[in-house]
Amino acid sequence: MASQREISNLNKAQILVTALPYIQKYAGKTIVIKYGGNAMVSDELKDAVMTDIVLLSLVGINVVLVHGGGPEINEMLHKIGKESKFINGLRYTDAETMDIVQMVLAGKVNKSLVQLLCNHGGKAIGLCGLDGCLITAMKQGGKEDLGYVGSISEVNVKIVNDVMKDGYIPVISTVANGEDGEVYNINADIAASRIASELGAEKLILMTDIAGLLRDKDDESTLIPVVQVSQVISLKRDGIISGGMIPKIDCCVEAVRRGVNRAHIIDGRIPHSILIEILSDEGIGTMFL
Amino acid sequence: MASQREISNLNKAQILVTALPYIQKYAGKTIVIKYGGNAMVSDELKDAVMTDIVLLSLVGINVVLVHGGGPEINEMLHKIGKESKFINGLRYTDAETMDIVQMVLAGKVNKSLVQLLCNHGGKAIGLCGLDGCLITAMKQGGKEDLGYVGSISEVNVKIVNDVMKDGYIPVISTVANGEDGEVYNINADIAASRIASELGAEKLILMTDIAGLLRDKDDESTLIPVVQVSQVISLKRDGIISGGMIPKIDCCVEAVRRGVNRAHIIDGRIPHSILIEILSDEGIGTMFL
Amino acid sequence: MASQREISNLNKAQILVTALPYIQKYAGKTIVIKYGGNAMVSDELKDAVMTDIVLLSLVGINVVLVHGGGPEINEMLHKIGKESKFINGLRYTDAETMDIVQMVLAGKVNKSLVQLLCNHGGKAIGLCGLDGCLITAMKQGGKEDLGYVGSISEVNVKIVNDVMKDGYIPVISTVANGEDGEVYNINADIAASRIASELGAEKLILMTDIAGLLRDKDDESTLIPVVQVSQVISLKRDGIISGGMIPKIDCCVEAVRRGVNRAHIIDGRIPHSILIEILSDEGIGTMFL
Amino acid sequence: MASQREISNLNKAQILVTALPYIQKYAGKTIVIKYGGNAMVSDELKDAVMTDIVLLSLVGINVVLVHGGGPEINEMLHKIGKESKFINGLRYTDAETMDIVQMVLAGKVNKSLVQLLCNHGGKAIGLCGLDGCLITAMKQGGKEDLGYVGSISEVNVKIVNDVMKDGYIPVISTVANGEDGEVYNINADIAASRIASELGAEKLILMTDIAGLLRDKDDESTLIPVVQVSQVISLKRDGIISGGMIPKIDCCVEAVRRGVNRAHIIDGRIPHSILIEILSDEGIGTMFL
Amino acid sequence: MASQREISNLNKAQILVTALPYIQKYAGKTIVIKYGGNAMVSDELKDAVMTDIVLLSLVGINVVLVHGGGPEINEMLHKIGKESKFINGLRYTDAETMDIVQMVLAGKVNKSLVQLLCNHGGKAIGLCGLDGCLITAMKQGGKEDLGYVGSISEVNVKIVNDVMKDGYIPVISTVANGEDGEVYNINADIAASRIASELGAEKLILMTDIAGLLRDKDDESTLIPVVQVSQVISLKRDGIISGGMIPKIDCCVEAVRRGVNRAHIIDGRIPHSILIEILSDEGIGTMFL
Amino acid sequence: MASQREISNLNKAQILVTALPYIQKYAGKTIVIKYGGNAMVSDELKDAVMTDIVLLSLVGINVVLVHGGGPEINEMLHKIGKESKFINGLRYTDAETMDIVQMVLAGKVNKSLVQLLCNHGGKAIGLCGLDGCLITAMKQGGKEDLGYVGSISEVNVKIVNDVMKDGYIPVISTVANGEDGEVYNINADIAASRIASELGAEKLILMTDIAGLLRDKDDESTLIPVVQVSQVISLKRDGIISGGMIPKIDCCVEAVRRGVNRAHIIDGRIPHSILIEILSDEGIGTMFL
């Protein structure tokens, strides 16, 4: 592989030029990125993601960043000596935990991303589901009581559109205003999918720590680059979509069904995976349409 | 005193009518409120403050809410078993403490106020000094190293104006983006004063747990209702302004000097003190001009 | 009853606060008030009405004032020694009378209200049906020739919307441009009802000198607070709606049928009846929906 | 002279074409016309004036019509049997007279002009000095008490600009809001001059019943077509400007001094004198610059 | 016939006044004029056309000028010694000829008209089918290969609307961007017709060198002033529409069918024929509706 | 040197990322490019220039293209058998030549560039100095009469700003409207320099067929990358700036003196030289500041 030094000015210009049709295609469109996994842990990857987002924003693409924050929440719970109670493998979120979740997501992870974008030359604003009544939730149903885990009852994207119109990159934590006045924690993939569809986004991109949907989960060379949402049912039946992939792919399917043009599961471990996905003719990961 | 039941419809209408000239006077103007003390602790007072703010906002007055959060920070530090180091009575803010400060202020206190305003029918947005590069800070100078305690180097109120233009009530936590890329904690009174002057605000209101500036600090009947900023120097010399009042009054003086029309120290322990101050002819506390 | 002096600041603030949900409800909506009767005769009541309108306008409610002026017209006719000819109890409006009507309504009553609103801090503009071709009329049909009494053939509210958009309170005299180029006098209740429906108003309020629709017209305690427009037919059959109430209630019914949300007959003899009706939970008079 | 029938299409087109440079010159500019005298009495002249104004308005010139109404006032005073008291030849305006003046000007003359413009295809709005606090006045000083005769203390043309921006032709009666809350009658020439200067008008045109300023007042062939305002003093000294011409010419001088580009005294007895003055190279009457 | 000198000021004003209803009727509407024939050859006629267009534009009518340029093209071809090849009477347009056509139309005729309009006080902009992708074409089908003669595949009038919104008079040469990347020559009548319908124009005017559609082509007194498009078929059958008139009238019919209100064939040899047609009650030529 | 195939996705992304600060720097700014020389002859270079311009335009940089067209003019003159007369080495432009110049520049070169930009996905509009009265000229003075060679008397960039605001890339031929009504040819370098300064452009870029200003004109390794305009006088004295470089560098100096931030002479023979200059940290050619 060539080192960057060896790349001529002409080559550099030609590479910029190959991005042209993609910029033309996506200018003025909205792309919702669910940010999480390794790309949020490694400082280097984080830096690359921030750079990508600022660049996309500069060339006229509206980027909305929805983030999670599991590791930071765990770390904080650990610090206060809180032991988590698990029910069928799902963490029970009591009031104290919910407090920590809100603080860590909306106060730490969110605002630190805003700061990072700012320091990369971007103009960002940190929102959560409480701001401008963005996300309203109710207690999630089901057999087991999981405490303050919510399911979305309404998404009102007016505040997101308002701040985008003023040129800000919205960074969103997915804690929500309960219909009962409490705060609920919302799964970030699901929230990103709903926000994307309410915004009429062009794309939903879920950043993960896998290469994409693999026919053989142990062999990255079996990556399935494109999936029609109508094929998902048989891919599940055949066990190709299984385990932790199921909820993520359901979010993609849901987004496409609600009008998002394309949904992607991309490999967040690759530096600049967002830029490569959006501005080059080489897709990364699996695209749902 | 009359109970509300005994007040006739006519009296009620007349009371609304007495608010008329004040609404006329302040419509379209901006009022920055530094929210803190008991008014932020008692649920009843909190409720009254939120109602006041939503009402002022509805009648066309732009309200900006700047808040502190000392008690919540202490509680959280206590929870993680962090012992505070004090230097000449001032808390040393190490990196871990700063992290807690950011989380508690921007994630908990701030967003909970936003939720409360939303639940009172307001349209609020929770910002901190990192959003839209609102506050830039540098390490505070002085003999003693206080860690991540910052002094303001720049306030860029564009984001505040942008969200007010779209009809949102900005709620602001005073953590700031350091010129060195770190996060700094900023004194909320000082930040409120600077934000007020950058916004060209009509009023700065500091909510406190005292009746105002008293000639005899043990006798509320000696309240000084109006102070010219030029009198402050002699009031300090005479010891009438002393102790904890000094920095608060300095913020008022600074705001007035930088063009804010009036600055007030009001008694946050009185329910609806904001409404009484702004919409009636009976001032509360001490006004600086 | 408590005198206003005895009402505490807290009570005053609480009264302001109870107006909050009504301001939220009506902000940006349009309310058409037909002004007449005692409320237009007594200087004190007049003052209260003007104050109410300026206050509503300030809190963001669009008020349109439509007025009559019978007593002033009579006084002027008397002054010029004009004897009125009556046909079946209805005044015959000859050309000279029409001239007086136009002068008194559009020149005296209308502009004096504008002046009064101006002197209460409002921004008003005096219009009649001729301005911007607001009301076009034709000679009223029927057995008897009543001269220049017109019935509305078209209402074009563009001028009303234009001046409201610029922040003016429209005050409207109901003389109209005849399709034949003459000027016609239009019943002010009917004109108010039509203007309300063309504006898509939230409310039509007819100010009268009665308490509202009474089951027993001699007993104010039999007030019917709410009437469904579908009940009007049986209330007429039962003689509860009778006499002079019929045309007023027909205006209310017509307005509701054409899309106005609520129509009210309120007691103009009560000071601040408009404010009490709109900004408190105690309705006054009878509401049609 | 040729009859219109004999004028060829080509000639007609050429005449339209000669108006071109004048339309270019005045498009977007404001012209204030003081309307009065014979041009307001004869129906034919009236019709011609209305047509001229609608035409000017259509080609993009902002016309403001300020009118008097002496004859109509006299007629009404006569009708109510009011005998006028004169002081040194000036009519004393008592409260009752002022009432009549307001009614006749703002209710009859004004609104009838609005109707006429409307019937010629124009979009007009009838204002007086009370609307939008357009003219504020105080009692006119001087040795003799003339009652409710006012002198202008402030002209606030915001309402005139607002309605012109929405495409309406403002028609203005010059009754004013007294600083003392009374209504005052204002000389229409003076009001027109002040309104013209406050609007930054291009032209002030006073329609009169004379040919213009004549060197020999009995010989129209001695018309002075152009007068520099600096020449007025010597023209007065020489007795060429004398009698009733003095106040009219003072209004012209005052307008020019306050920034109006040109002021004209034109002969309102000539049909279409406004159009001839503005859209042709043949001036009519006397121009002050 | 009267000479212009003999026409009185009054007559002149009356002529302006007769234009009033037409200005009212067409203000804000769009009129597409296909300019060609003698009116483009004679300097005097050219001048009259430019004056007419600037005048119409000033009174608020949007004029779009589409032009041909046969004589200038012939002259240039002659200059370079190019001999034209004709196929069934139609000129074969080879690449070199197309180059000349583009240069002459878009570079000479077009920009000279722009200059002329500018020198008459207009604000014009010279466009061709290539600007803003205004006209896309494909090679014209048919038995014979005519080279770079195109038929319209798409008209995108966004650029025309954009420049009109900014107050410019668009002057359009009808060379088009081929789907194959070549440049094609488009018949100007056809292009004008399509542009008129895409703009939703009020009128399409084709300037020709004939009096209009004549019942007897040798007798101008047999002019047919108005034709319903439904009559065209029988007029063709009867041989009244024949020869060179057929394509012109087809353009008119097509425009009317696609929503243009009126299409006209007018006699460009008459000075100011456009003004006479649009601003007077005497039509010129034949109108299709 | 690496072939593009060998460049990894990561490298490609990193190259895009290095353009980020430049896009941030120039977004919303205006860059005037004088296009000419080899870059306008070779189809490949032409293609690269068009791509560069469309890309810059897409990332929010306002590009204005000013072009010459010497070779095409010569070719056309040759075609019509016109022999050029030279005076002291300068071509005498008679009326016929001027006609050819206008046709070739405004009709052929200009509109073909517009078409090319359109076919690369850009939105361009072809203007010349006649459109919207962009450039007014007078006959160039000097000892020798050069015919229709003009010097600029006024540049009115309103039309350029208008079309840029609507998102079009202005492509400009430098033929101008003479004060005498004739058309004049203007040197394109000079026109570009004046247009840049009137637009308040960030940069003026002159594309040439040389590497830049060389200390030794036969050795490209002696390129002077940066020149202060204050050094130009001594560089001329030392003979480093000489011959054909003098007028080009004078244009750069003039632009900088009139407020353009930077002026560049770049090597148009290098593909994508514009992109390399603007979006990378490796300048090309000589920059004047």
Tab-separated table of C-alpha atoms in Angstrom, chain B residues 2-149:
chain	number	residue	atom	x	y	z
B	2	ALA	CA	-57.598	37.378	51.875
B	3	SER	CA	-57.746	33.757	50.760
B	4	GLN	CA	-57.847	33.324	47.026
B	5	ARG	CA	-61.441	32.132	47.170
B	6	GLU	CA	-62.490	35.452	48.542
B	7	ILE	CA	-60.987	37.387	45.680
B	8	SER	CA	-63.665	38.435	43.226
B	9	ASN	CA	-63.475	38.031	39.453
B	10	LEU	CA	-63.253	41.779	39.214
B	11	ASN	CA	-60.282	41.857	41.550
B	12	LYS	CA	-58.659	39.091	39.549
B	13	ALA	CA	-59.159	40.998	36.318
B	14	GLN	CA	-57.798	44.165	37.914
B	15	ILE	CA	-54.704	42.300	39.018
B	16	LEU	CA	-54.144	41.046	35.492
B	17	VAL	CA	-54.621	44.602	34.305
B	18	THR	CA	-51.983	45.985	36.665
B	19	ALA	CA	-49.491	43.649	34.953
B	20	LEU	CA	-50.257	45.318	31.615
B	21	PRO	CA	-47.737	48.163	31.721
B	22	TYR	CA	-44.967	45.776	32.750
B	23	ILE	CA	-45.751	43.372	29.930
B	24	GLN	CA	-45.696	46.354	27.546
B	25	LYS	CA	-42.377	47.445	28.983
B	26	TYR	CA	-40.579	44.108	28.789
B	27	ALA	CA	-42.145	42.497	25.688
B	28	GLY	CA	-39.379	41.496	23.297
B	29	LYS	CA	-36.710	42.250	25.905
B	30	THR	CA	-34.360	39.656	27.385
B	31	ILE	CA	-34.113	38.791	31.088
B	32	VAL	CA	-31.315	36.574	32.370
B	33	ILE	CA	-32.112	34.757	35.606
B	34	LYS	CA	-29.431	33.117	37.700
B	35	TYR	CA	-31.318	30.342	39.402
B	36	GLY	CA	-30.026	28.820	42.619
B	37	GLY	CA	-30.368	28.484	46.359
B	38	ASN	CA	-33.567	27.433	48.137
B	39	ALA	CA	-35.666	28.180	45.053
B	40	MET	CA	-33.903	25.217	43.464
B	41	VAL	CA	-34.256	22.931	46.461
B	42	SER	CA	-37.904	23.173	47.524
B	43	ASP	CA	-40.187	21.414	45.056
B	44	GLU	CA	-42.877	24.013	45.653
B	45	LEU	CA	-40.576	26.963	44.975
B	46	LYS	CA	-39.150	25.163	41.944
B	47	ASP	CA	-42.637	24.727	40.572
B	48	ALA	CA	-43.412	28.403	41.100
B	49	VAL	CA	-40.200	29.436	39.309
B	50	MET	CA	-40.962	27.215	36.310
B	51	THR	CA	-44.504	28.594	36.112
B	52	ASP	CA	-43.192	32.159	36.278
B	53	ILE	CA	-40.710	31.514	33.481
B	54	VAL	CA	-43.255	29.882	31.191
B	55	LEU	CA	-45.668	32.779	31.828
B	56	LEU	CA	-43.048	35.447	31.084
B	57	SER	CA	-42.045	33.579	27.970
B	58	LEU	CA	-45.681	33.412	26.818
B	59	VAL	CA	-46.245	37.137	27.171
B	60	GLY	CA	-43.307	37.735	24.866
B	61	ILE	CA	-40.410	38.216	27.279
B	62	ASN	CA	-37.229	36.305	26.417
B	63	VAL	CA	-36.054	34.471	29.516
B	64	VAL	CA	-32.621	32.868	29.803
B	65	LEU	CA	-32.102	30.588	32.769
B	66	VAL	CA	-28.571	30.111	34.081
B	67	HIS	CA	-28.265	27.649	36.917
B	68	GLY	CA	-25.822	26.362	39.490
B	69	GLY	CA	-26.084	23.085	41.349
B	70	GLY	CA	-23.823	22.939	44.370
B	71	PRO	CA	-25.922	20.623	46.526
B	72	GLU	CA	-26.388	18.067	43.742
B	73	ILE	CA	-22.651	18.100	43.046
B	74	ASN	CA	-21.858	17.536	46.711
B	75	GLU	CA	-24.327	14.703	46.899
B	76	MET	CA	-22.757	12.971	43.905
B	77	LEU	CA	-19.202	13.493	45.146
B	78	HIS	CA	-20.295	12.004	48.437
B	79	LYS	CA	-21.803	9.045	46.594
B	80	ILE	CA	-18.551	8.165	44.884
B	81	GLY	CA	-16.747	8.654	48.177
B	82	LYS	CA	-14.728	11.558	46.867
B	83	GLU	CA	-13.302	13.742	49.575
B	84	SER	CA	-12.969	17.348	48.596
B	85	LYS	CA	-9.701	19.139	49.132
B	86	PHE	CA	-10.102	22.770	50.154
B	87	ILE	CA	-7.581	25.518	49.623
B	88	ASN	CA	-8.238	28.688	51.573
B	89	GLY	CA	-11.856	27.683	51.739
B	90	LEU	CA	-12.162	27.095	48.013
B	91	ARG	CA	-12.680	23.597	46.663
B	92	TYR	CA	-9.903	22.200	44.528
B	93	THR	CA	-11.444	20.765	41.356
B	94	ASP	CA	-9.413	17.833	40.102
B	95	ALA	CA	-10.181	16.043	36.824
B	96	GLU	CA	-12.463	13.483	38.467
B	97	THR	CA	-14.387	16.217	40.287
B	98	MET	CA	-14.702	18.204	37.084
B	99	ASP	CA	-16.168	15.145	35.397
B	100	ILE	CA	-18.774	14.873	38.151
B	101	VAL	CA	-19.498	18.601	37.968
B	102	GLN	CA	-20.110	18.379	34.201
B	103	MET	CA	-22.312	15.312	34.520
B	104	VAL	CA	-24.392	16.671	37.376
B	105	LEU	CA	-24.831	20.170	35.960
B	106	ALA	CA	-25.232	19.497	32.224
B	107	GLY	CA	-26.772	16.041	32.506
B	108	LYS	CA	-28.926	16.111	35.584
B	109	VAL	CA	-29.793	19.570	36.894
B	110	ASN	CA	-29.996	21.146	33.444
B	111	LYS	CA	-32.021	18.516	31.667
B	112	SER	CA	-34.358	18.097	34.668
B	113	LEU	CA	-35.143	21.817	34.499
B	114	VAL	CA	-35.776	21.461	30.783
B	115	GLN	CA	-38.151	18.583	31.507
B	116	LEU	CA	-39.916	20.572	34.206
B	117	LEU	CA	-40.402	23.565	31.877
B	118	CYS	CA	-41.665	21.212	29.176
B	119	ASN	CA	-44.137	19.706	31.636
B	120	HIS	CA	-45.345	23.240	32.503
B	121	GLY	CA	-46.073	23.900	28.843
B	122	GLY	CA	-42.795	25.648	28.005
B	123	LYS	CA	-40.446	24.941	25.110
B	124	ALA	CA	-36.955	24.717	26.602
B	125	ILE	CA	-33.524	23.611	25.450
B	126	GLY	CA	-30.645	22.624	27.712
B	127	LEU	CA	-27.287	24.107	26.815
B	128	CYS	CA	-23.909	24.303	28.456
B	129	GLY	CA	-20.857	26.381	27.676
B	130	LEU	CA	-19.687	23.670	25.263
B	131	ASP	CA	-22.713	23.886	22.950
B	132	GLY	CA	-22.064	26.043	19.925
B	133	CYS	CA	-18.794	27.130	21.639
B	134	LEU	CA	-20.885	29.312	23.971
B	135	ILE	CA	-18.271	29.834	26.705
B	136	THR	CA	-14.524	29.588	26.253
B	137	ALA	CA	-12.432	29.579	29.416
B	138	MET	CA	-8.899	29.431	30.679
B	139	LYS	CA	-7.542	28.166	33.946
B	140	GLN	CA	-8.284	30.675	36.658
B	141	GLY	CA	-5.167	32.516	37.771
B	142	GLY	CA	-4.311	33.462	41.347
B	143	LYS	CA	-1.874	32.277	43.936
B	144	GLU	CA	-3.479	28.931	44.507
B	145	ASP	CA	-3.993	26.258	41.862
B	146	LEU	CA	-7.696	25.379	42.048
B	147	GLY	CA	-7.551	22.815	39.237
B	148	TYR	CA	-10.310	22.970	36.642
B	149	VAL	CA	-11.824	26.198	37.884
